[in-house]
PDB file of C-alpha atoms in Angstrom:
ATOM      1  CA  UNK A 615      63.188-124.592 -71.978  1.00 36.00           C
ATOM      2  CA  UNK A 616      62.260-121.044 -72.787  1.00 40.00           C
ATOM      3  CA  UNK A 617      58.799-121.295 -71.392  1.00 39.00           C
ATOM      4  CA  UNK A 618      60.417-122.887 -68.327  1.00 53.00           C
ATOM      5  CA  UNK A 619      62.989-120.084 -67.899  1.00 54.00           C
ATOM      6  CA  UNK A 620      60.007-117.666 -68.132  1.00 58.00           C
ATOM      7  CA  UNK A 621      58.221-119.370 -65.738  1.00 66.00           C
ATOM      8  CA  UNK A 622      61.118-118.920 -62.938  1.00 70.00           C
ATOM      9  CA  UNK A 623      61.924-115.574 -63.852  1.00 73.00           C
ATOM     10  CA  UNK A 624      57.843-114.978 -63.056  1.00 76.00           C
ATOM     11  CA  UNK A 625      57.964-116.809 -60.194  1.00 84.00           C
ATOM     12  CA  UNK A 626      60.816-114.942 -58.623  1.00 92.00           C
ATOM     13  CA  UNK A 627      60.214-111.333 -59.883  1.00 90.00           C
ATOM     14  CA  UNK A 628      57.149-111.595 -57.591  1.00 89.00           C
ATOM     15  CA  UNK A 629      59.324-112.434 -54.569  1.00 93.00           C
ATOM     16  CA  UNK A 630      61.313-109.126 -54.073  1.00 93.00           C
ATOM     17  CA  UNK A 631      61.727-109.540 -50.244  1.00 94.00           C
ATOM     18  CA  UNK A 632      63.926-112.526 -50.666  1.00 97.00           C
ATOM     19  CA  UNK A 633      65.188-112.287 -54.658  1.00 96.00           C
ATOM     20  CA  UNK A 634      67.359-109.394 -56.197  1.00 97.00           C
ATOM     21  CA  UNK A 635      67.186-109.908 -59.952  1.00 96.00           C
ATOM     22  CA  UNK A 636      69.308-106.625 -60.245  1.00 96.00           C
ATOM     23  CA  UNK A 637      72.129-106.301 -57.453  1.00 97.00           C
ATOM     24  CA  UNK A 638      73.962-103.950 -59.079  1.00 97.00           C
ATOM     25  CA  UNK A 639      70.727-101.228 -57.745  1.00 97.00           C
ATOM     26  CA  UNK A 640      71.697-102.025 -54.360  1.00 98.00           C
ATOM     27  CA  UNK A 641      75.518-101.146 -54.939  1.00 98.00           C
ATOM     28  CA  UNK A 642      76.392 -99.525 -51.467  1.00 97.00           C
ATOM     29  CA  UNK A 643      72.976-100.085 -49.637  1.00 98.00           C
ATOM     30  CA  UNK A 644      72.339-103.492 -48.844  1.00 98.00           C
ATOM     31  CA  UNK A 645      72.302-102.756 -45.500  1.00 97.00           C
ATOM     32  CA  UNK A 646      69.118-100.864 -46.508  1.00 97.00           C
ATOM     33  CA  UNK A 647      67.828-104.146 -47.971  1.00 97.00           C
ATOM     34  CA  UNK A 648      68.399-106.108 -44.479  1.00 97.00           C
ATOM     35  CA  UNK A 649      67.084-103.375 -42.495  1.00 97.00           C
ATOM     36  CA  UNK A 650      69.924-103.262 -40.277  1.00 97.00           C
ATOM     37  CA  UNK A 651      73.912-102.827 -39.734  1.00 96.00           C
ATOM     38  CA  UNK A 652      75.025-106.532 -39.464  1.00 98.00           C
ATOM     39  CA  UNK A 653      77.805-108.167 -40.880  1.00 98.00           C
ATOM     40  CA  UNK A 654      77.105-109.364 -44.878  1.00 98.00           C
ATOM     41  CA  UNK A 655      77.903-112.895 -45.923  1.00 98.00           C
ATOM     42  CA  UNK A 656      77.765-113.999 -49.300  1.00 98.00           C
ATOM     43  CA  UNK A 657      78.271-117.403 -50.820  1.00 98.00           C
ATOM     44  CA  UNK A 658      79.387-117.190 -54.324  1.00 98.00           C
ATOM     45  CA  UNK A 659      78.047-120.356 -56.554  1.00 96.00           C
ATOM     46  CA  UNK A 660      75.751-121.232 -54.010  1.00 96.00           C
ATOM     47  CA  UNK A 661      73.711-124.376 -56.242  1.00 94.00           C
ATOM     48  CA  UNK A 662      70.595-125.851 -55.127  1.00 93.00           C
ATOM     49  CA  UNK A 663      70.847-123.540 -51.420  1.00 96.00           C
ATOM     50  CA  UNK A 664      71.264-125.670 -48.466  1.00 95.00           C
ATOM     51  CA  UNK A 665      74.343-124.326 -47.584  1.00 96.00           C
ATOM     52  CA  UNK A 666      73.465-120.543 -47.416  1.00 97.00           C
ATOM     53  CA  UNK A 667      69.677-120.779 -46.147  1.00 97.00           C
ATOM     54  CA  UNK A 668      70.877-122.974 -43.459  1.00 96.00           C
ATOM     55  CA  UNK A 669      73.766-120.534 -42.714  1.00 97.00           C
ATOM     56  CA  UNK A 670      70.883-117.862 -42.614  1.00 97.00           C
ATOM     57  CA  UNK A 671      68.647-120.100 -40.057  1.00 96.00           C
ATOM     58  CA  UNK A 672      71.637-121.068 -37.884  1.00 96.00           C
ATOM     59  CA  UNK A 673      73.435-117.290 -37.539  1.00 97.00           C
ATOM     60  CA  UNK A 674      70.371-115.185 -37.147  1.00 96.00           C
ATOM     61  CA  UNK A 675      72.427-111.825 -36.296  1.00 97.00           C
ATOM     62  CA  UNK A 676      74.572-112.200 -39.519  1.00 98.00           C
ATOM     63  CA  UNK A 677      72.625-110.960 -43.373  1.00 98.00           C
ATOM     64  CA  UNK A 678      73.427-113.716 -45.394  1.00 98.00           C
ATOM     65  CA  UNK A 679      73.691-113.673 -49.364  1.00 98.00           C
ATOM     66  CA  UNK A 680      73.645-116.510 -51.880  1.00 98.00           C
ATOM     67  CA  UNK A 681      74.454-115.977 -55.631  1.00 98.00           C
ATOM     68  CA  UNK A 682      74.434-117.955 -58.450  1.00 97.00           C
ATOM     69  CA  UNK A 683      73.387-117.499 -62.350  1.00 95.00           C
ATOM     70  CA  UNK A 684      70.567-119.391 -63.199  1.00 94.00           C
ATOM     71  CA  UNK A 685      66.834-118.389 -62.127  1.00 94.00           C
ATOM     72  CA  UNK A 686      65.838-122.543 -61.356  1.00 94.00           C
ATOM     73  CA  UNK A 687      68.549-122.544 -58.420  1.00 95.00           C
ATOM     74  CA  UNK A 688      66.997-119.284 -57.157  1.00 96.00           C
ATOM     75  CA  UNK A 689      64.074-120.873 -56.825  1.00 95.00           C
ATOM     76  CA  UNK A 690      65.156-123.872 -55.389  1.00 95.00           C
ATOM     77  CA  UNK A 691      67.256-122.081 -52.944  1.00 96.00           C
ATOM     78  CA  UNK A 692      64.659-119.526 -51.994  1.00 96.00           C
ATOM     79  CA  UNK A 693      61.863-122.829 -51.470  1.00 95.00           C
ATOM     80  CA  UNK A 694      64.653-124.130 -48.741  1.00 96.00           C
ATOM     81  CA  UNK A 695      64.968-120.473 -47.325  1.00 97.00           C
ATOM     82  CA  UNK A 696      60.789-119.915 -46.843  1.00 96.00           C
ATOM     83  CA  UNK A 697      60.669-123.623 -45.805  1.00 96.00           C
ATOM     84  CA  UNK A 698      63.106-123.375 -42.920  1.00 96.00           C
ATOM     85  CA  UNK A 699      61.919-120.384 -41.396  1.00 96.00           C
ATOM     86  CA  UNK A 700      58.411-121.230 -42.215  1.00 95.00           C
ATOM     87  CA  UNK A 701      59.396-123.909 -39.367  1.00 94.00           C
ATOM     88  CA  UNK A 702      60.832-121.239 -36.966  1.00 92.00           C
ATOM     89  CA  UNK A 703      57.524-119.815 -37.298  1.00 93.00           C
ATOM     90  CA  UNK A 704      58.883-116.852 -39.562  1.00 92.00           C
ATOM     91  CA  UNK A 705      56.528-116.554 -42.845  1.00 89.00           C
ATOM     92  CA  UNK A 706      59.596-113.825 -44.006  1.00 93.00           C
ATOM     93  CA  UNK A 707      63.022-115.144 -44.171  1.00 96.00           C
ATOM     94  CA  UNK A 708      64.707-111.665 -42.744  1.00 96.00           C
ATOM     95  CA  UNK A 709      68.325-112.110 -43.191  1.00 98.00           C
ATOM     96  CA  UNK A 710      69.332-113.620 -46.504  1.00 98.00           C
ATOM     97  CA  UNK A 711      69.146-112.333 -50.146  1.00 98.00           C
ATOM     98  CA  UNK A 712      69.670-114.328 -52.783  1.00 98.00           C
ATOM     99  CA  UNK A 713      70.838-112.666 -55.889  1.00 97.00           C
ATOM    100  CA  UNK A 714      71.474-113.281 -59.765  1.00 97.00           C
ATOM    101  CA  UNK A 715      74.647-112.234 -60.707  1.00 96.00           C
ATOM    102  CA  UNK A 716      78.427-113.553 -61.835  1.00 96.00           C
ATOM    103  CA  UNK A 717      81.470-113.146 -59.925  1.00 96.00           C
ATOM    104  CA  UNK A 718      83.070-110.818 -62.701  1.00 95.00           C
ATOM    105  CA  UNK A 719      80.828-108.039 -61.958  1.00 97.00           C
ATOM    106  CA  UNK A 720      81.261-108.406 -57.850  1.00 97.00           C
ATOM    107  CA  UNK A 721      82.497-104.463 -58.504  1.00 97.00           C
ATOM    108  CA  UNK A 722      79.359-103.588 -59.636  1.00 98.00           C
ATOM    109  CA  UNK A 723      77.320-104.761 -57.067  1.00 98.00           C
ATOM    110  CA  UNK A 724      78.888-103.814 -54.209  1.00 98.00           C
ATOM    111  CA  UNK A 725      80.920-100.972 -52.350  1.00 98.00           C
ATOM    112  CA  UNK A 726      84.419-101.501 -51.127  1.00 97.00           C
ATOM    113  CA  UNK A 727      84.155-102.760 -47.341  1.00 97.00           C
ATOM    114  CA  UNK A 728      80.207-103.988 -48.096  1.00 98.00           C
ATOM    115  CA  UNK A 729      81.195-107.573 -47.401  1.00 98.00           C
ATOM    116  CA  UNK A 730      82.406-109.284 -44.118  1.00 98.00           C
ATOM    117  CA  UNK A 731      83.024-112.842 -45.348  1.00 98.00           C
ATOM    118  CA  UNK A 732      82.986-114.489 -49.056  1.00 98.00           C
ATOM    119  CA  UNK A 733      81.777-118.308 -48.876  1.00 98.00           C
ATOM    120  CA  UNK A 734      83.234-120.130 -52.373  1.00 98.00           C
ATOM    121  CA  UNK A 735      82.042-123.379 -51.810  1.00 97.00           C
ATOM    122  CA  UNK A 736      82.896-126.430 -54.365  1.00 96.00           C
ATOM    123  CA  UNK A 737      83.457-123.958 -57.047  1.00 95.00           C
ATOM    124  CA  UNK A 738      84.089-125.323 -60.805  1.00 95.00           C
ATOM    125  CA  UNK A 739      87.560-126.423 -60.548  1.00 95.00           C
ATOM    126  CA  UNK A 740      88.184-125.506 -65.059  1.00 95.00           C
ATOM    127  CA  UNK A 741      90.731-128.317 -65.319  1.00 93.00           C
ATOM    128  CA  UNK A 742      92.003-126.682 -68.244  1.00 93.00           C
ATOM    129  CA  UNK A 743      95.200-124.841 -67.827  1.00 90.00           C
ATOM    130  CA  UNK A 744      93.458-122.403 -70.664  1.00 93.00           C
ATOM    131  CA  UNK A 745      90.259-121.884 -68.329  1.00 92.00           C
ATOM    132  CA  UNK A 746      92.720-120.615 -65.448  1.00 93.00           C
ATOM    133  CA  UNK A 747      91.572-117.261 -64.978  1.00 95.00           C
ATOM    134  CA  UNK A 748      87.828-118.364 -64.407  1.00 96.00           C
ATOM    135  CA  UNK A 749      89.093-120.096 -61.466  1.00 97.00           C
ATOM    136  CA  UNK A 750      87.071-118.087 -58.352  1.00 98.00           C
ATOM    137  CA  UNK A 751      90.070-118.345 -56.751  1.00 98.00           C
ATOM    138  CA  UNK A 752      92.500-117.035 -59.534  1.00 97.00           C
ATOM    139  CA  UNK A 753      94.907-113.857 -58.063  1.00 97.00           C
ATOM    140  CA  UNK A 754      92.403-111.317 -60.010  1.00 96.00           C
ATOM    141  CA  UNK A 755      89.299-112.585 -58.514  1.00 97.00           C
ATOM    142  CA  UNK A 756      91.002-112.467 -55.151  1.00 97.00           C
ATOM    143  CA  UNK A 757      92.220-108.934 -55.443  1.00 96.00           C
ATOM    144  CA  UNK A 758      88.847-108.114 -56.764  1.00 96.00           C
ATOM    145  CA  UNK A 759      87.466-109.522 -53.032  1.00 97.00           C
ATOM    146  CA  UNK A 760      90.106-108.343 -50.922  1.00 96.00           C
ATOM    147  CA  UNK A 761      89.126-104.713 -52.206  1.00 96.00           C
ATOM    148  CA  UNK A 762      85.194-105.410 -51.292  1.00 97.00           C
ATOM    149  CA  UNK A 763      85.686-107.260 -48.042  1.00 97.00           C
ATOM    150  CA  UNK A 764      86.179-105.089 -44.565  1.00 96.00           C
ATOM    151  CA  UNK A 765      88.353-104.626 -42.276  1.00 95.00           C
ATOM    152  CA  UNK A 766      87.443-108.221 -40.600  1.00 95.00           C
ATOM    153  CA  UNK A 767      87.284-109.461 -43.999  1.00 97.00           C
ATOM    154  CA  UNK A 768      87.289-113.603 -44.427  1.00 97.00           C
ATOM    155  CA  UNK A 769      87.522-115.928 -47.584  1.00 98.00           C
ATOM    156  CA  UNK A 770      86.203-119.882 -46.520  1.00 98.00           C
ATOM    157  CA  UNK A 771      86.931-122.007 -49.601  1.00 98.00           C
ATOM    158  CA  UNK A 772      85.755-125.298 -49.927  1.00 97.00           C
ATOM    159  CA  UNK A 773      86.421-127.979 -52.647  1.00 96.00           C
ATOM    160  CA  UNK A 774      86.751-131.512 -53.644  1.00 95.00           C
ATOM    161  CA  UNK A 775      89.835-131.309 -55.880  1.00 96.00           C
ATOM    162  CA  UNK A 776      93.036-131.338 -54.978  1.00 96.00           C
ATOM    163  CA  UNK A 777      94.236-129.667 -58.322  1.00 96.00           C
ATOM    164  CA  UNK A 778      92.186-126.655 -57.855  1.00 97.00           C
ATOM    165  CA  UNK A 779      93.097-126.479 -53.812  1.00 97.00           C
ATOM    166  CA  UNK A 780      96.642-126.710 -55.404  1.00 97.00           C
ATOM    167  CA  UNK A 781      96.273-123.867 -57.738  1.00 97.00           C
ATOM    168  CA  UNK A 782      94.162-121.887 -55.277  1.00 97.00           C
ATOM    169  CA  UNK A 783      97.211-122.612 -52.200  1.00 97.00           C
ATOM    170  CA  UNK A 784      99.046-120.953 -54.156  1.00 97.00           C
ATOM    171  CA  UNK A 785      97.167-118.026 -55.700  1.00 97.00           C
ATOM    172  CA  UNK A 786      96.595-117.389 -51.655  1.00 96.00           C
ATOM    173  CA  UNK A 787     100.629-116.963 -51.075  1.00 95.00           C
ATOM    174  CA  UNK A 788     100.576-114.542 -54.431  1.00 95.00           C
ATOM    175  CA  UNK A 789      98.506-112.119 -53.787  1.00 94.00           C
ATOM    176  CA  UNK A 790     100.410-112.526 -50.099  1.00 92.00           C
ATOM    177  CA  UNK A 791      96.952-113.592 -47.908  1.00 93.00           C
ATOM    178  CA  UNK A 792      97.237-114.958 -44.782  1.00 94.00           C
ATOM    179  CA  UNK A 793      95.890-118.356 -44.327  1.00 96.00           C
ATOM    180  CA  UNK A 794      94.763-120.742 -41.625  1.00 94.00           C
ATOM    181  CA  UNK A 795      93.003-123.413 -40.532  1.00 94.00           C
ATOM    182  CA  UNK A 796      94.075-125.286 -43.802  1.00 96.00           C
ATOM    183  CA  UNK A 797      92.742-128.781 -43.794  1.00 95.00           C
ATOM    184  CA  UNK A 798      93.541-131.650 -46.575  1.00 95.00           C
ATOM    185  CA  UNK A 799      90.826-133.949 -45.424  1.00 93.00           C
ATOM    186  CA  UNK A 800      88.360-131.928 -43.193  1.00 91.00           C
ATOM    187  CA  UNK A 801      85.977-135.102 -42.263  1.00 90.00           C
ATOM    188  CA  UNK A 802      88.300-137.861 -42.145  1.00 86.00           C
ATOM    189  CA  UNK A 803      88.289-138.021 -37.923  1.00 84.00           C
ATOM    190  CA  UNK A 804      84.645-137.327 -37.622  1.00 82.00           C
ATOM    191  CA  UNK A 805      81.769-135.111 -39.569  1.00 82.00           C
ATOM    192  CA  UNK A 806      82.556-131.208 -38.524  1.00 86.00           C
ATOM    193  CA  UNK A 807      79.128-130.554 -37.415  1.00 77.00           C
ATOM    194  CA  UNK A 808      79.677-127.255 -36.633  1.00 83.00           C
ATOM    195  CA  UNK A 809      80.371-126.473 -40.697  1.00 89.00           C
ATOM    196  CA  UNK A 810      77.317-126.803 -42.547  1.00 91.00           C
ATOM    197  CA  UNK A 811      77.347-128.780 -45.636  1.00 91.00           C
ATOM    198  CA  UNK A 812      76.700-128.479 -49.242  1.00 91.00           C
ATOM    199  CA  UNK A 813      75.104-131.143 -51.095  1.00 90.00           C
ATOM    200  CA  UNK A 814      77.896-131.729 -52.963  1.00 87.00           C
ATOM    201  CA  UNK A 815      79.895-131.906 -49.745  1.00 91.00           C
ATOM    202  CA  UNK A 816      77.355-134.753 -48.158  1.00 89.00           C
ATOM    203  CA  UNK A 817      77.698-136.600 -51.676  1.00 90.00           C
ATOM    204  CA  UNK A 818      81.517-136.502 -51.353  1.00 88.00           C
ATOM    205  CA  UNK A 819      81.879-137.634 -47.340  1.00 89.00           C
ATOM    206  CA  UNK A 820      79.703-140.522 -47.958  1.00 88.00           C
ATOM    207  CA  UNK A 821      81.741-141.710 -51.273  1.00 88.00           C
ATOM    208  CA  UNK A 822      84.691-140.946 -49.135  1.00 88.00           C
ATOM    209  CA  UNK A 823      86.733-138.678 -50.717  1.00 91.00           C
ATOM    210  CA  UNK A 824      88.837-136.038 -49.131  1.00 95.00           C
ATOM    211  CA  UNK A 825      87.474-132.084 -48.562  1.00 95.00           C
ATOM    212  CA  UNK A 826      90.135-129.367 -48.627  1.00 96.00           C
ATOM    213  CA  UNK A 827      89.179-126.404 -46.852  1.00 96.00           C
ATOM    214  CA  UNK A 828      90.972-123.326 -45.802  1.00 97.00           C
ATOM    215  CA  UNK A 829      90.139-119.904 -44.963  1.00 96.00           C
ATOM    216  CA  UNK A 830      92.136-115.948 -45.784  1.00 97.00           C
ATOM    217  CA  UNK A 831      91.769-113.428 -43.083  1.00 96.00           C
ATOM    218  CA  UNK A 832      92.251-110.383 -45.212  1.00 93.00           C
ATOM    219  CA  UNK A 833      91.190-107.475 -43.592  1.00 86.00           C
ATOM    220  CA  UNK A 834      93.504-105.111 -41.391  1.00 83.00           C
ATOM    221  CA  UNK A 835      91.360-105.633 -38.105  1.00 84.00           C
ATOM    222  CA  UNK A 836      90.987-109.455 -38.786  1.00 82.00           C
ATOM    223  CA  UNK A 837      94.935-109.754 -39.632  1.00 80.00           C
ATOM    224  CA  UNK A 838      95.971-107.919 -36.490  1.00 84.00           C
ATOM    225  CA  UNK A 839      93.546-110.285 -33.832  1.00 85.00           C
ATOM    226  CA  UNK A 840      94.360-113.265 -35.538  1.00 81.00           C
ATOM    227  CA  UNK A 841      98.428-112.409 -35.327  1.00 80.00           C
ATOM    228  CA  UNK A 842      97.062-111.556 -31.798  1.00 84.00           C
ATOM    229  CA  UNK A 843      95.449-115.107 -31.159  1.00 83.00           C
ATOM    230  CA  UNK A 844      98.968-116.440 -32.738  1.00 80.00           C
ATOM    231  CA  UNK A 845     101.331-114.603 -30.150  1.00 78.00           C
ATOM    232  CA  UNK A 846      99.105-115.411 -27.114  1.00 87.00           C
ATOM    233  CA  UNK A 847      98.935-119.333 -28.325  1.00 82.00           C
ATOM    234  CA  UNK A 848     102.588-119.256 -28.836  1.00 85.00           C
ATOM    235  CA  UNK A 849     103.402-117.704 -25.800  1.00 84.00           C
ATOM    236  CA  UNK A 850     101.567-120.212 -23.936  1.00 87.00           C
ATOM    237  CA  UNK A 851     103.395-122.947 -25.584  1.00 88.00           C
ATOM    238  CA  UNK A 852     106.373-121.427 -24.815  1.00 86.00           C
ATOM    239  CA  UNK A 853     105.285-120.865 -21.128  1.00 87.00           C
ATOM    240  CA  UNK A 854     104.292-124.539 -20.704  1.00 89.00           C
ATOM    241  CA  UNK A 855     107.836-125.458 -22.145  1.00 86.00           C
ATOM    242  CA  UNK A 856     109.286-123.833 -19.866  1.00 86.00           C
ATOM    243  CA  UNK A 857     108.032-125.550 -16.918  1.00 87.00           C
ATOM    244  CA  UNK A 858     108.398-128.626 -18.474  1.00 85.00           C
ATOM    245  CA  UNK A 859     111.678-128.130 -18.336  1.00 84.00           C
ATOM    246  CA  UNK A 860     112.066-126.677 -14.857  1.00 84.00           C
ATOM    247  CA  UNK A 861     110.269-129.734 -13.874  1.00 85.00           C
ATOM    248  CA  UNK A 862     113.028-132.262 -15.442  1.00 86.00           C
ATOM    249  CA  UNK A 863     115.682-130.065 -13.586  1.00 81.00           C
ATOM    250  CA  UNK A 864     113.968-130.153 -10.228  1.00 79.00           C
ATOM    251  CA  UNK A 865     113.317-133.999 -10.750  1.00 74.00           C
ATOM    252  CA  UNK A 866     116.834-134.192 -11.843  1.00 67.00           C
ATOM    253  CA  UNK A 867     118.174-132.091  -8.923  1.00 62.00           C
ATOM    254  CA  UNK A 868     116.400-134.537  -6.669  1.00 61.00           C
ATOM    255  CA  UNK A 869     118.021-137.564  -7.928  1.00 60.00           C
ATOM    256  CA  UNK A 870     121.690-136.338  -7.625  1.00 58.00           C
ATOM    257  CA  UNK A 871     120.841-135.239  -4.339  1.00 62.00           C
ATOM    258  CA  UNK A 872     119.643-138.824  -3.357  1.00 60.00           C
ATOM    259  CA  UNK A 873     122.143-140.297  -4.717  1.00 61.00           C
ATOM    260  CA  UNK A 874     124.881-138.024  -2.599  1.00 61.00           C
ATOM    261  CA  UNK A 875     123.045-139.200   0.670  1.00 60.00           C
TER     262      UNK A 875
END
């Protein structure tokens, strides 16, 4: 296993354009890294990679970053990243980085208002009432986003059990996020399409079981257009209401009228 771990870690020190071995160098610049000012992604615990190279391929005009802990998934994910642009006819994959590193030490790798979304995607759910505080979605990891993401700043959480949706519901309405499009089974009318998978995600739909998904605007800017968005959808409710009603009058108006004649 040693030899093996070697191997990676050779294998992906010699890929600096995609691989960052040491974020916590690029604390504050990683739009240095991308070459450019667009909105920063990252996907915390992003596995074996499909979900965050094919986020990368799909959303050209957004930097994408997938992180995990182990060198053999940065190398799987970072085969899936060259192969898919490789097919775009792109021998560099120019907007995703995909970085070593462990949710604890988020602080150290980036700048307050670096990020624009955080992905946590079929996290480890640590059953264990003990393990609650390694929970990704635990009130001090949360805080410890909400002070990195920016002023549009999103969480989109993903999982396949209901216990740690439960726990994470309500570590949302602690730390006082607001939260919407909240679903308990996300595929059960018909594959979202326009979400891309995981691979645990594709093993779950086809066994059937239930996705919970949900996703906390958090930044100021974000807050105040989707409260926006809220007002104009409720005002257009309230609008169509209303002439619902005036219709029932008129149509009511017409029959006591007929029925004086």
């Amino acid at each position: 296993m040693r030899l093996r771990g070697r191997k990676f870690k050779q294998g992906l020190e010699a890929q600096a354009d995609l691989v960052v071995l040491e974020p916590q160098k690029l604390k504050g610049r990683w739009h240095e890294f991308f070459g450019n000012d667009r909105p920063i992604m990252i996907e915390i615990g992003m596995g074996k990679g499909r979900f965050i190279t094919q986020m990368s391929a799909r959303n050209p005009e957004i930097n994408y970053i997938g992180m995990d802990m182990f060198d053999e998934l940065l190398q799987r994910g970072s085969e899936k990243a060259r192969a898919i642009w490789q097919e775009k006819g792109e021998e560099r994959v120019p907007n995703l980085a995909l970085v070593r590193g462990n949710a604890e030490f988020l602080e150290d790798m980036f700048e307050p208002g670096e990020l624009t979304r955080i992905y946590l995607n079929f996290s480890d759910p640590w059953p264990k009432s003990k393990h609650g505080k390694r929970r990704l979605t635990h009130p001090l990891f949360l805080m410890r986003y909400k002070r990195l993401l920016s002023d549009v700043g999103e969480i989109h959480f993903k999982t396949d059990s209901l216990s740690l949706f439960e726990f994470s519901l309500n570590s949302f309405a602690d730390t006082g996020l607001q939260l919407r499009n909240v679903s308990l089974h996300l595929h059960r009318d018909e594959l979202r399409e326009d979400l891309v998978m995981t691979e645990y995600e594709t093993k779950f739909v086809g066994l059937g079981q239930p996705i919970y998904r949900l996703e906390a605007v958090i930044g100021a800017r974000a807050l105040a257009e989707h409260r926006e968005r809220l007002d104009a959808e409720h005002a257009e409710q309230e609008r169509r209401a209303e002439e619902a009603l005036a219709r029932r009058k008129s149509g009511h108006a017409g029959a006591a009228e007929a029925d004086d004649e």
